[in-house]
Coordinates of C-alpha atoms and ligand atoms in Angstrom, one line a residue:
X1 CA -16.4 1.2 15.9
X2 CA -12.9 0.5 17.3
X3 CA -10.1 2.8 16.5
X4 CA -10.7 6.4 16.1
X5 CA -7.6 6.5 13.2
X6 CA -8.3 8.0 9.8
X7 CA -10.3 5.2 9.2
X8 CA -12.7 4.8 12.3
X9 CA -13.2 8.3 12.7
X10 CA -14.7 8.4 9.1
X11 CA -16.8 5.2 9.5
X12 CA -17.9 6.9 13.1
X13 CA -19.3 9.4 10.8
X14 CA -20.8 7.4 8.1
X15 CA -23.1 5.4 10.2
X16 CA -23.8 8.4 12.5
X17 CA -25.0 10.6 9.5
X18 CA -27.3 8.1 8.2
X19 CA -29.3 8.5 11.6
X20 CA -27.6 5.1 13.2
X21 CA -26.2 5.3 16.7
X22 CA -22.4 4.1 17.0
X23 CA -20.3 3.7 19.8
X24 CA -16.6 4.8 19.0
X25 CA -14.1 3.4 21.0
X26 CA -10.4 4.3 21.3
X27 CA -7.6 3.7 23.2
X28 CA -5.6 6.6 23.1
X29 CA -4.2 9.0 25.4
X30 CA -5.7 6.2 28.2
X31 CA -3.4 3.5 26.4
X32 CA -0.7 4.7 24.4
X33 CA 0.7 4.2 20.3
X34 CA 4.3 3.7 19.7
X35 CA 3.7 6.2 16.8
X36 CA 1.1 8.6 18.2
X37 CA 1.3 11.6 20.8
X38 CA -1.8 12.9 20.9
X39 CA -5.4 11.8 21.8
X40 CA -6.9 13.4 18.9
X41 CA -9.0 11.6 16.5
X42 CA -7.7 11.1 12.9
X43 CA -4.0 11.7 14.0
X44 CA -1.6 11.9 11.2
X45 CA 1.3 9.7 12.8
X46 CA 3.8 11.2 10.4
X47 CA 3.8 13.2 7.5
X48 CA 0.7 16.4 7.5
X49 CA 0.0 15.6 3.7
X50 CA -2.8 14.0 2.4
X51 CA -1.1 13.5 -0.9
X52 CA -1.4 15.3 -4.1
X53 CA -5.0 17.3 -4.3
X54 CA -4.9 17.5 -8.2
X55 CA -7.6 15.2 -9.3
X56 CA -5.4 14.0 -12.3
X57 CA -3.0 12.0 -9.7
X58 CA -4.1 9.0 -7.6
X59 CA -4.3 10.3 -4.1
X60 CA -5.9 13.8 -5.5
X61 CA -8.8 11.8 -7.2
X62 CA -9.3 9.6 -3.8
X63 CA -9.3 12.6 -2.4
X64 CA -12.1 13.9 -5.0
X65 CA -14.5 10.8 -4.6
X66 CA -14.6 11.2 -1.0
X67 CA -15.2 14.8 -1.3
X68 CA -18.2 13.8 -3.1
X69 CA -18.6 11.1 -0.5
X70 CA -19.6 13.3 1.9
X71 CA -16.6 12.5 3.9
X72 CA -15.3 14.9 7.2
X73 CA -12.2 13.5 7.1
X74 CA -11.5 15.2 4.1
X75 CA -13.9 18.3 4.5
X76 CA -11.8 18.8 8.2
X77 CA -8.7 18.5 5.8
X78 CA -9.9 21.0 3.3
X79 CA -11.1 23.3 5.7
X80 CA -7.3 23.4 7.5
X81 CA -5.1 23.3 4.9
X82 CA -1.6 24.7 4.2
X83 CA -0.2 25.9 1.3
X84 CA 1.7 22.7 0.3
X85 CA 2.9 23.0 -3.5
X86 CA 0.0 21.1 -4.9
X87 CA -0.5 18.6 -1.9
X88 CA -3.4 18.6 0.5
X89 CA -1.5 19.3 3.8
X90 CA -3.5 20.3 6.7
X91 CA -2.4 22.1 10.0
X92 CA -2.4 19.2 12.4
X93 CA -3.1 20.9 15.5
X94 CA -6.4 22.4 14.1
X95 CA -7.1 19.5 11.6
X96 CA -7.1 17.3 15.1
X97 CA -9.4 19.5 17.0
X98 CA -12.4 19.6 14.4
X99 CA -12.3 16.5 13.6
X100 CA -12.7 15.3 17.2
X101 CA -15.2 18.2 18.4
X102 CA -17.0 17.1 15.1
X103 CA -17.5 13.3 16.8
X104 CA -17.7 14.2 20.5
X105 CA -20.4 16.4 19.7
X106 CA -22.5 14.4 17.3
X107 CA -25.5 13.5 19.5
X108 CA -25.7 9.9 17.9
X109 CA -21.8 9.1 18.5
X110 CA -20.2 7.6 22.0
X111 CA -17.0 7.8 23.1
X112 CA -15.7 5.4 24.6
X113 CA -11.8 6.2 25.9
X114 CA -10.6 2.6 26.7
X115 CA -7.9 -0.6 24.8
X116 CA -11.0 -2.7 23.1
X117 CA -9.8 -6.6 23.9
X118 CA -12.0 -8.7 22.3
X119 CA -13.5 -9.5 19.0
X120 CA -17.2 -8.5 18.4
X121 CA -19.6 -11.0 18.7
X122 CA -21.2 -12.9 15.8
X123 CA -23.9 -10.6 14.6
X124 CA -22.9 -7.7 16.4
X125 CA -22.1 -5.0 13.8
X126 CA -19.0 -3.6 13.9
X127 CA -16.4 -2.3 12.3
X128 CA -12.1 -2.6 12.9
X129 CA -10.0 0.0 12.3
X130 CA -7.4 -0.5 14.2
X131 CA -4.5 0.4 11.9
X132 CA -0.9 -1.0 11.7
X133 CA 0.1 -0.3 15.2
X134 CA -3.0 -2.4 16.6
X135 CA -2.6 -3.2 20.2
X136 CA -1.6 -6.7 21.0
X137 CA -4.6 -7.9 23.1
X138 CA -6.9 -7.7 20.0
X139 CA -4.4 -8.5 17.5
X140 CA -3.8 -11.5 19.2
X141 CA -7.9 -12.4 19.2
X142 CA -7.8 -11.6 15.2
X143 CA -4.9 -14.0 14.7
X144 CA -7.1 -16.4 16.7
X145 CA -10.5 -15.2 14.8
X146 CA -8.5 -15.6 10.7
X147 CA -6.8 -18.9 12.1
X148 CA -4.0 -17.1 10.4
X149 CA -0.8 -16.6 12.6
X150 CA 1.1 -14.9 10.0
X151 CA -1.3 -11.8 10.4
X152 CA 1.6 -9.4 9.4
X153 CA 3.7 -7.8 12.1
X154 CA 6.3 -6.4 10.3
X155 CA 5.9 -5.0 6.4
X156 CA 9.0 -5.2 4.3
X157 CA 8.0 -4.6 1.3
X158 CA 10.0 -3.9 -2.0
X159 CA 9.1 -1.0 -3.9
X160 CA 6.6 -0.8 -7.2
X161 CA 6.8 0.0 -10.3
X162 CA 3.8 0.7 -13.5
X163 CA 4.5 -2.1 -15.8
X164 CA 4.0 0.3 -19.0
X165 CA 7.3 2.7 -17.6
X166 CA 9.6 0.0 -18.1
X167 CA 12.3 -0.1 -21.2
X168 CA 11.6 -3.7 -22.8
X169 CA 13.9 -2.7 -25.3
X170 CA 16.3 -3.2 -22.4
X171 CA 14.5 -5.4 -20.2
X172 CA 13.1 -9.1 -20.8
X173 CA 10.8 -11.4 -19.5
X174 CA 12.0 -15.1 -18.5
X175 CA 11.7 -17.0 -15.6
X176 CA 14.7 -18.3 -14.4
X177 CA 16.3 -21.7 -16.6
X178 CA 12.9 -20.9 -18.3
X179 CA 11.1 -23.1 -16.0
X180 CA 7.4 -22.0 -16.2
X181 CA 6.2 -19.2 -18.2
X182 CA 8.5 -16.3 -18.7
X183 CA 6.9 -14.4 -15.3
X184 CA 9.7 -12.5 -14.7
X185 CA 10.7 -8.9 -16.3
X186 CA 14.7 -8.9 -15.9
X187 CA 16.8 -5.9 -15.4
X188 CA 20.5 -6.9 -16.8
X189 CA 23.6 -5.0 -15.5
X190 CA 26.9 -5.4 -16.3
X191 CA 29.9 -5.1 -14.5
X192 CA 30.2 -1.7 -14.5
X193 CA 26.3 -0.3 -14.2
X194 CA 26.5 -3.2 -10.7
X195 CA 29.5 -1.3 -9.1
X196 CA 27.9 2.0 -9.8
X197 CA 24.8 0.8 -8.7
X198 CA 26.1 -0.9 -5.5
X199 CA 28.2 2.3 -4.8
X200 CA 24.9 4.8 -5.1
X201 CA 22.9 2.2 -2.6
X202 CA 25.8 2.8 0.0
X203 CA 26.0 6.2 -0.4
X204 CA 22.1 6.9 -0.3
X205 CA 20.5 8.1 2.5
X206 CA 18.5 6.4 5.0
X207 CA 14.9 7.2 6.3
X208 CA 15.1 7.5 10.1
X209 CA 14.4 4.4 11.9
X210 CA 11.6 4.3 15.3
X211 CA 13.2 2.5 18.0
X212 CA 10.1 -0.2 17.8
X213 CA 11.0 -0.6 14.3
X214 CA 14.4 -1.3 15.1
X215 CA 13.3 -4.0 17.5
X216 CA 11.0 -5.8 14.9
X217 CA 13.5 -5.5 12.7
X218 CA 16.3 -7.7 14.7
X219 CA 13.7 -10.5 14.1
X220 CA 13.7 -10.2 10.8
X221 CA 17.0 -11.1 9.5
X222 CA 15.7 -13.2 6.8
X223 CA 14.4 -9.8 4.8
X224 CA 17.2 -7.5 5.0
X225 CA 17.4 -4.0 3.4
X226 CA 18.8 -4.0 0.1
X227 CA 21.5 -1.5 0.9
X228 CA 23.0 -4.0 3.9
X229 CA 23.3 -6.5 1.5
X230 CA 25.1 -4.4 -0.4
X231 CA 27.4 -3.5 2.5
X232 CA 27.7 -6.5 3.3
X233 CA 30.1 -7.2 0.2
X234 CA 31.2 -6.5 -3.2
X235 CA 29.2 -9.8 -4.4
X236 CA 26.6 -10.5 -1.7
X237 CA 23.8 -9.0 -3.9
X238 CA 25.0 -11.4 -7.0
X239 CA 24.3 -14.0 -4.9
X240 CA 21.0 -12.8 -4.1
X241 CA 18.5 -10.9 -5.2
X242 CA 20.2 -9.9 -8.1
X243 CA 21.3 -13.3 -8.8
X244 CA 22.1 -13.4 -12.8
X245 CA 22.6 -17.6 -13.2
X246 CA 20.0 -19.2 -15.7
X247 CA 19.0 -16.0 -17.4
X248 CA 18.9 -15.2 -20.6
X249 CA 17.9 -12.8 -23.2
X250 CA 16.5 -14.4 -26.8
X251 CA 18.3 -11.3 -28.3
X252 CA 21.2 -11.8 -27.2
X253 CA 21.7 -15.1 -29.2
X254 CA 22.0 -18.6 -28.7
X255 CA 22.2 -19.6 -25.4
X256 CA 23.7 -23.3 -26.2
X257 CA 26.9 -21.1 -28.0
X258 CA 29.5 -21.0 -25.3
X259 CA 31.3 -18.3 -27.0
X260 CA 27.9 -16.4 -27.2
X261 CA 27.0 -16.9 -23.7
X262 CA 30.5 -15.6 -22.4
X263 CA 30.5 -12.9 -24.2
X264 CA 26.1 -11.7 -23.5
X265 CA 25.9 -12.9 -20.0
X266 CA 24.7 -10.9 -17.7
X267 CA 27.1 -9.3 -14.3
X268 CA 23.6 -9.1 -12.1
X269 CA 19.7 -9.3 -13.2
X270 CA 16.9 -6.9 -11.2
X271 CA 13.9 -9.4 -11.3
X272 CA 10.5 -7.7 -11.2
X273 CA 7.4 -9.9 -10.6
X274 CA 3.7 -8.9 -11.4
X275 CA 2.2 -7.7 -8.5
X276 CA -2.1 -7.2 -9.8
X277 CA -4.4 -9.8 -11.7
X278 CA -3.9 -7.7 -15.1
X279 CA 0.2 -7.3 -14.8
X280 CA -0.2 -3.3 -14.5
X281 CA 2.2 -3.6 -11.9
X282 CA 5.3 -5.0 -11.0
X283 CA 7.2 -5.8 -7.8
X284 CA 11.2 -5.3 -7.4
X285 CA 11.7 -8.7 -6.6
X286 CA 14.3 -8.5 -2.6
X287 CA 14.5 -5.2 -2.7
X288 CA 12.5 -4.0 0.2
X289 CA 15.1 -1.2 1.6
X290 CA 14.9 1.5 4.5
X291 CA 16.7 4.7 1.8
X292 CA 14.4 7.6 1.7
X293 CA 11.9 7.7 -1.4
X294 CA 13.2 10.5 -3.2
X295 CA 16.7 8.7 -3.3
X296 CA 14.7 5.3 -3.7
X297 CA 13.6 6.9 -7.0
X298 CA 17.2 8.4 -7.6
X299 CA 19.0 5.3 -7.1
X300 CA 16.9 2.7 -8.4
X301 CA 16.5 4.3 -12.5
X302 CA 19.9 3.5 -12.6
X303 CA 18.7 0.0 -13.2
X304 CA 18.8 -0.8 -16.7
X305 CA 15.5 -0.4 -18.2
X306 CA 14.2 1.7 -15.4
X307 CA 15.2 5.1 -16.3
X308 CA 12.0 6.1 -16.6
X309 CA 9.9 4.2 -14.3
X310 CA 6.8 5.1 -12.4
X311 CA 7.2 4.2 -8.5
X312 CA 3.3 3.6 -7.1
X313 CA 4.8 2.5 -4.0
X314 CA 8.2 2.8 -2.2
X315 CA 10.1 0.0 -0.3
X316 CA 9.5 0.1 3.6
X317 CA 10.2 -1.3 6.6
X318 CA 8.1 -1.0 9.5
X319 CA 6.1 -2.3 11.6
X320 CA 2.4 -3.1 10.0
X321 CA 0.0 -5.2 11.1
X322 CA -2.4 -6.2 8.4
X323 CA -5.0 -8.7 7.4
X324 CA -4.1 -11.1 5.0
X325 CA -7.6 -9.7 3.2
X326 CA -7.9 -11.9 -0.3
X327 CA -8.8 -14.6 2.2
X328 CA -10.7 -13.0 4.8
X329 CA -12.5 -9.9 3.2
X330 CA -15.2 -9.0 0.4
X331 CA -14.5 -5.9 -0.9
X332 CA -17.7 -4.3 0.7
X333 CA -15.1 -4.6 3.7
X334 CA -17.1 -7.2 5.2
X335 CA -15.6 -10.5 6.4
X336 CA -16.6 -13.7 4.6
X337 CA -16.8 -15.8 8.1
X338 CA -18.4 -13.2 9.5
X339 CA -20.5 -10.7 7.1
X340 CA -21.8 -8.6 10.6
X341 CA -17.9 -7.6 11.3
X342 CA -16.2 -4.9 8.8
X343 CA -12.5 -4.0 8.5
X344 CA -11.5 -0.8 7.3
X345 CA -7.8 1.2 7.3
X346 CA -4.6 0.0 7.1
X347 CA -5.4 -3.2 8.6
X348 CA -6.9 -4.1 5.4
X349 CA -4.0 -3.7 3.5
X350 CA -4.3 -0.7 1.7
X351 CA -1.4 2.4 2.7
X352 CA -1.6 5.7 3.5
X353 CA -3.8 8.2 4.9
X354 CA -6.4 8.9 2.1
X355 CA -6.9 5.3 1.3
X356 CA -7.6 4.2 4.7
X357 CA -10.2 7.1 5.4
X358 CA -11.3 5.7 2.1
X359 CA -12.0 2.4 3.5
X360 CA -13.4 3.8 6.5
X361 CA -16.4 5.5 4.4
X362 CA -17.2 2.5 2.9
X363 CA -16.9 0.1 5.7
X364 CA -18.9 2.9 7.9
X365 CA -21.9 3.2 4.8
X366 CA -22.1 -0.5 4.9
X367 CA -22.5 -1.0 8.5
X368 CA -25.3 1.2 8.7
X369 CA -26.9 0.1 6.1
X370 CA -26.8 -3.5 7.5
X371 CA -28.5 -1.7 10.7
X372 CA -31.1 -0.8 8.7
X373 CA -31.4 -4.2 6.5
X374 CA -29.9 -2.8 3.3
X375 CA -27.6 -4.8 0.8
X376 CA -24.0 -3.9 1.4
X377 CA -22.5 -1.6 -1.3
X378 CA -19.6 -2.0 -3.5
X379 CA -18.1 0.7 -5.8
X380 CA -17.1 0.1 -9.3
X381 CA -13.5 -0.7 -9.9
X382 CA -13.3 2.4 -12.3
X383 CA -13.3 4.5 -9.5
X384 CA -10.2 4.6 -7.2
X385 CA -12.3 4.0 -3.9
X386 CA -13.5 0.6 -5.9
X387 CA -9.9 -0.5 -7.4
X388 CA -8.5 -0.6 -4.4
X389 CA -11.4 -2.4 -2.1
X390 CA -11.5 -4.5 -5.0
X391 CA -7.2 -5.0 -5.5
X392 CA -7.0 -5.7 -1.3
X393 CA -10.1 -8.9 -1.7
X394 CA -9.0 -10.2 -4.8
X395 CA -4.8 -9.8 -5.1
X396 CA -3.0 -13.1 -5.3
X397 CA -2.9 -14.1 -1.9
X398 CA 0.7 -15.6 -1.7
X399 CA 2.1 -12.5 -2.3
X400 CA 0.0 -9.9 -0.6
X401 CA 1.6 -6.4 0.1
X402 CA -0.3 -3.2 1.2
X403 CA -1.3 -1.0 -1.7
X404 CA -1.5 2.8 -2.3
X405 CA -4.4 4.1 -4.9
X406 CA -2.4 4.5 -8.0
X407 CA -3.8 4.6 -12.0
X408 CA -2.3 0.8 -12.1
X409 CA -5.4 -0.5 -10.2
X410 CA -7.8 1.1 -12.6
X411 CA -9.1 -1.2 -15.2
X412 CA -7.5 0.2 -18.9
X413 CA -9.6 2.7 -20.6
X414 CA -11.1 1.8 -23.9
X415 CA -9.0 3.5 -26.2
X416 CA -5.4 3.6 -25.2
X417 CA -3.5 7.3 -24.6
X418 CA 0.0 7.9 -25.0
X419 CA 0.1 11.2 -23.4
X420 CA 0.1 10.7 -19.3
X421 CA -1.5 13.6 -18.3
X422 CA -4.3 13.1 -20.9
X423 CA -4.6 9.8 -19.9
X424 CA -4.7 10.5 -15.6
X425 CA -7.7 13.3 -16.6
X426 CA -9.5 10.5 -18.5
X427 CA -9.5 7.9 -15.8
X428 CA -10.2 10.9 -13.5
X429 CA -13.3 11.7 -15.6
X430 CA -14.4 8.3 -15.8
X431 CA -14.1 7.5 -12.3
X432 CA -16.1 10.5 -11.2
X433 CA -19.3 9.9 -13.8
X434 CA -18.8 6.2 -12.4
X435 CA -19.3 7.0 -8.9
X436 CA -22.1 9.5 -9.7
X437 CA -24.2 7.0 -11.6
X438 CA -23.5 4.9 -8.6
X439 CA -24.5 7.0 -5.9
X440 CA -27.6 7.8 -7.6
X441 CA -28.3 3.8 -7.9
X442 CA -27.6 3.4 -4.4
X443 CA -29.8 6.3 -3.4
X444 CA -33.4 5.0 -5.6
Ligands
FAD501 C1 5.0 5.1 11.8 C2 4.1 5.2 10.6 C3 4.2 6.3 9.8 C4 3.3 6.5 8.7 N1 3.4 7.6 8.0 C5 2.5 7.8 6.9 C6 2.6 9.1 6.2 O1 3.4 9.9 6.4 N2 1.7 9.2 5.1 C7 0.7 8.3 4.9 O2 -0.1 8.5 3.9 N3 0.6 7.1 5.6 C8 1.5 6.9 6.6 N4 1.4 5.7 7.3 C9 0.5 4.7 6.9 C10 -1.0 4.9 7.3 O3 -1.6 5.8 6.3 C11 -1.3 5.4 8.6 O4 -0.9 4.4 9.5 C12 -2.8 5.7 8.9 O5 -2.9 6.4 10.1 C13 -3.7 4.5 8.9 O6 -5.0 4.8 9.3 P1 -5.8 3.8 10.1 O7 -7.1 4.5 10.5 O8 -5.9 2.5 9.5 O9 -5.0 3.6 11.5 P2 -4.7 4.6 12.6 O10 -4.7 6.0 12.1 O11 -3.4 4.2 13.3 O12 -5.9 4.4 13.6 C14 -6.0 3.3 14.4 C15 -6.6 3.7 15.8 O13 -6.9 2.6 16.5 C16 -6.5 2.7 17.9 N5 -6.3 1.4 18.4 C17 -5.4 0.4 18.2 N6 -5.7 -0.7 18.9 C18 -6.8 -0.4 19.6 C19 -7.5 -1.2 20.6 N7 -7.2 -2.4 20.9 N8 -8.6 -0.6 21.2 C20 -9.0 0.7 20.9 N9 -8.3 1.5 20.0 C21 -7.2 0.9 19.4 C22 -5.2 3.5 17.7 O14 -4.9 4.2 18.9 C23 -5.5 4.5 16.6 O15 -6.1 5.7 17.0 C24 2.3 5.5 8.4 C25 2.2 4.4 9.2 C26 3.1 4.2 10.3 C27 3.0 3.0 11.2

């Protein structure tokens, strides 16, 4: 196992419950994180929240299935958490010294305090979880290993939205001079909603930057924030991102009418492309941004036709190694070259703390039973653990950004539900009776 994150600690645990040896290595406190301080296992680099704990919201039914998983990650969380206003926050300083006691003393598990360097061997089982901050030694042999050198070392992604939360009584789809098919949904703006828009992205306020962020980011001029564009001019984003030129609305008239098309065009467009296989979810096309996520959320409903939209994932921009995983990975977490060697964590591209100890219990389950000459196991895409192994090995690979668990990766449920509570509690209540009916398969 290398990397004793959220992930590696929970795989640790995995293979050493089902009576399999594993030898856990990590590099911290002997070699240092840019984000960590401690030498704790499972370290939370930032926030102490796991996310929301109700079952009814994506992270609280991750959160659920791993519960029922057997995890320690999340029974460590449980059994040090703060009163958090619905969230399961945890009170780091204990949280971090279970879960390591819990892994030095398991009489199967070796630690091993020391930078790993080189890839596993063929047929040596294994499993990386090595997280975004991976040290460059190995991430230089993985880049070597994929033959892929744009292994991603800096993630500046543009928020997402669920498809079903935007207003396509304002919105429309098009592509741009219709070439193609209409892939686009289009946000139109006039004059007056761009200033006002422009104005709130200058005025919003910033997440704090890391310094090694800050030195990534100097390389990456070609993916600038949303909000320096906007400083950078009255009409910089107009000739950008929000570019309006060749797009046009079928209800706004006839396009060939030059008096029509003076009077309809639009100031600025917001482009959103489909981000999943089923168009659930939708991309803001340029606008990855540094603002903080409650004022992401503020700023960006003022966009026409997203006054009501559902964010599954904010903009960021930080550094984030990560596997370009629909071409490398199966979603039992193994690697297609290479079936002995498992990735699991952020390195896989999904985000956040519950998805990558997620990851980690299935990439640990699988390792051990390849020890013990067992077909790897897979978990149905009805269940959030699933839709998310499944989303990171099959996305469209051009475009591939890390993803949180969110409803959007769920397939639909039978009968459609108008009510969004009703509907969380019935994809809640399918994914559980899903997972069930697969443990008990897995177990005969
Ligand atoms: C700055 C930052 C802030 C974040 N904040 C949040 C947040 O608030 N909430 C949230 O949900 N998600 C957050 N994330 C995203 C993500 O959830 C976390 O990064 C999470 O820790 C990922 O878990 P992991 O197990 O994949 O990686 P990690 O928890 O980072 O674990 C990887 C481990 O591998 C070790 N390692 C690396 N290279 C080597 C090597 N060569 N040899 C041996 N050991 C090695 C590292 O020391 C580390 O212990 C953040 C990410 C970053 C970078």
């Amino acid at each position: 196992m290398i990397g004793a994150g959220l992930a590696g600690s929970e795989a640790a645990w995995q293979v050493a419950s089902a009576g399999v040896p594993v030898r856990l290595v990590e590099m911290r406190p002997v070699h240092r994180s840019p984000a960590h301080h401690s030498g704790e296992f499972g370290e939370l680099v930032c926030s102490n929240s796991f996310g929301a704990l109700s079952a009814d919201r994506a992270a609280g039914l991750l959160q659920e299935e791993l519960r029922r998983l057997g995890s320690l990650v999340i029974a460590t969380a449980d059994a040090h958490a703060v009163p958090a206003g619905g969230a399961l926050a945890v009170d780091r300083g204990r949280y971090g010294a279970a879960l390591t006691a819990a892994l030095e003393q398991h009489p199967l598990v070796t630690v091993e305090r020391r930078e790993h360097t080189v890839l596993p061997a063929e047929g040596e089982i294994a499993v990386l979880a090595t997280g975004p901050l991976t040290s460059e030694p190995l991430a230089e042999q993985l880049r070597a290993f994929t033959g892929r050198a744009d292994c991603h070392f800096f993630d500046a992604a543009s928020p997402i939205v669920e498809g079903d939360s935007i207003d396509m009584a304002v919105a429309f789809r098009a592509s741009r001079y219709d070439k193609g098919d209409a892939d686009y949904i289009n946000c139109p703006m006039d004059r007056e909603q761009y200033l006002a828009f422009r104005d709130a992205l200058l005025t919003a306020e910033q997440a704090e930057v890391k310094d090694f962020d800050r030195d990534s980011a100097t390389f990456f001029e070609g993916c600038l924030p949303i909000e320096e564009l906007a400083r950078r001019g009255e009409d910089t984003m107009r000739y950008g991102p929000l570019k309006p030129i060749g797009l046009w609305d079928g209800r706004w008239g006839d396009v060939n009418d030059r008096d029509v098309r003076r009077a309809r065009r639009a100031y600025a467009v917001v482009q959103l492309r489909q981000e999943d296989r089923d168009g659930r979810l939708w991309n803001l096309v340029g606008f990855q941004t540094n603002l903080r996520w409650g004022e992401q959320k503020r700023v960006l409903r003022l966009i026409p036709g997203l006054a009501d939209a559902e964010f599954v994932r904010f903009g960021v921009m930080h550094r984030n190694t990560f596997l370009e995983a629909p071409q490398l990975l199966d979603p039992s977490l193994q690697f297609r070259r290479r079936p002995s060697l498992l990735a699991a964590g952020q390195i896989t591209g999904t985000e956040g703390y519950a998805a990558a100890v997620a990851g980690g219990w299935l990439a640990g389950t699988n390792a051990a039973r390849l020890v013990r000459g067992r077909p790897p196991l897979t978990l149905p895409r009805t269940t959030m653990i699933g839709a998310l192994t499944h989303f990171i090995a099959e996305a469209p690979s051009d475009r591939f950004q890390p993803m949180p668990p969110n409803f959007g990766l769920l397939p639909e449920l039978p009968d459609r539900i108008r009510d969004k509570r009703r509907r969380y509690g019935a994809y809640r209540d399918r994914a559980l009776a899903d997972l069930t009916a697969t443990l008990a398969g897995a177990a005969a």
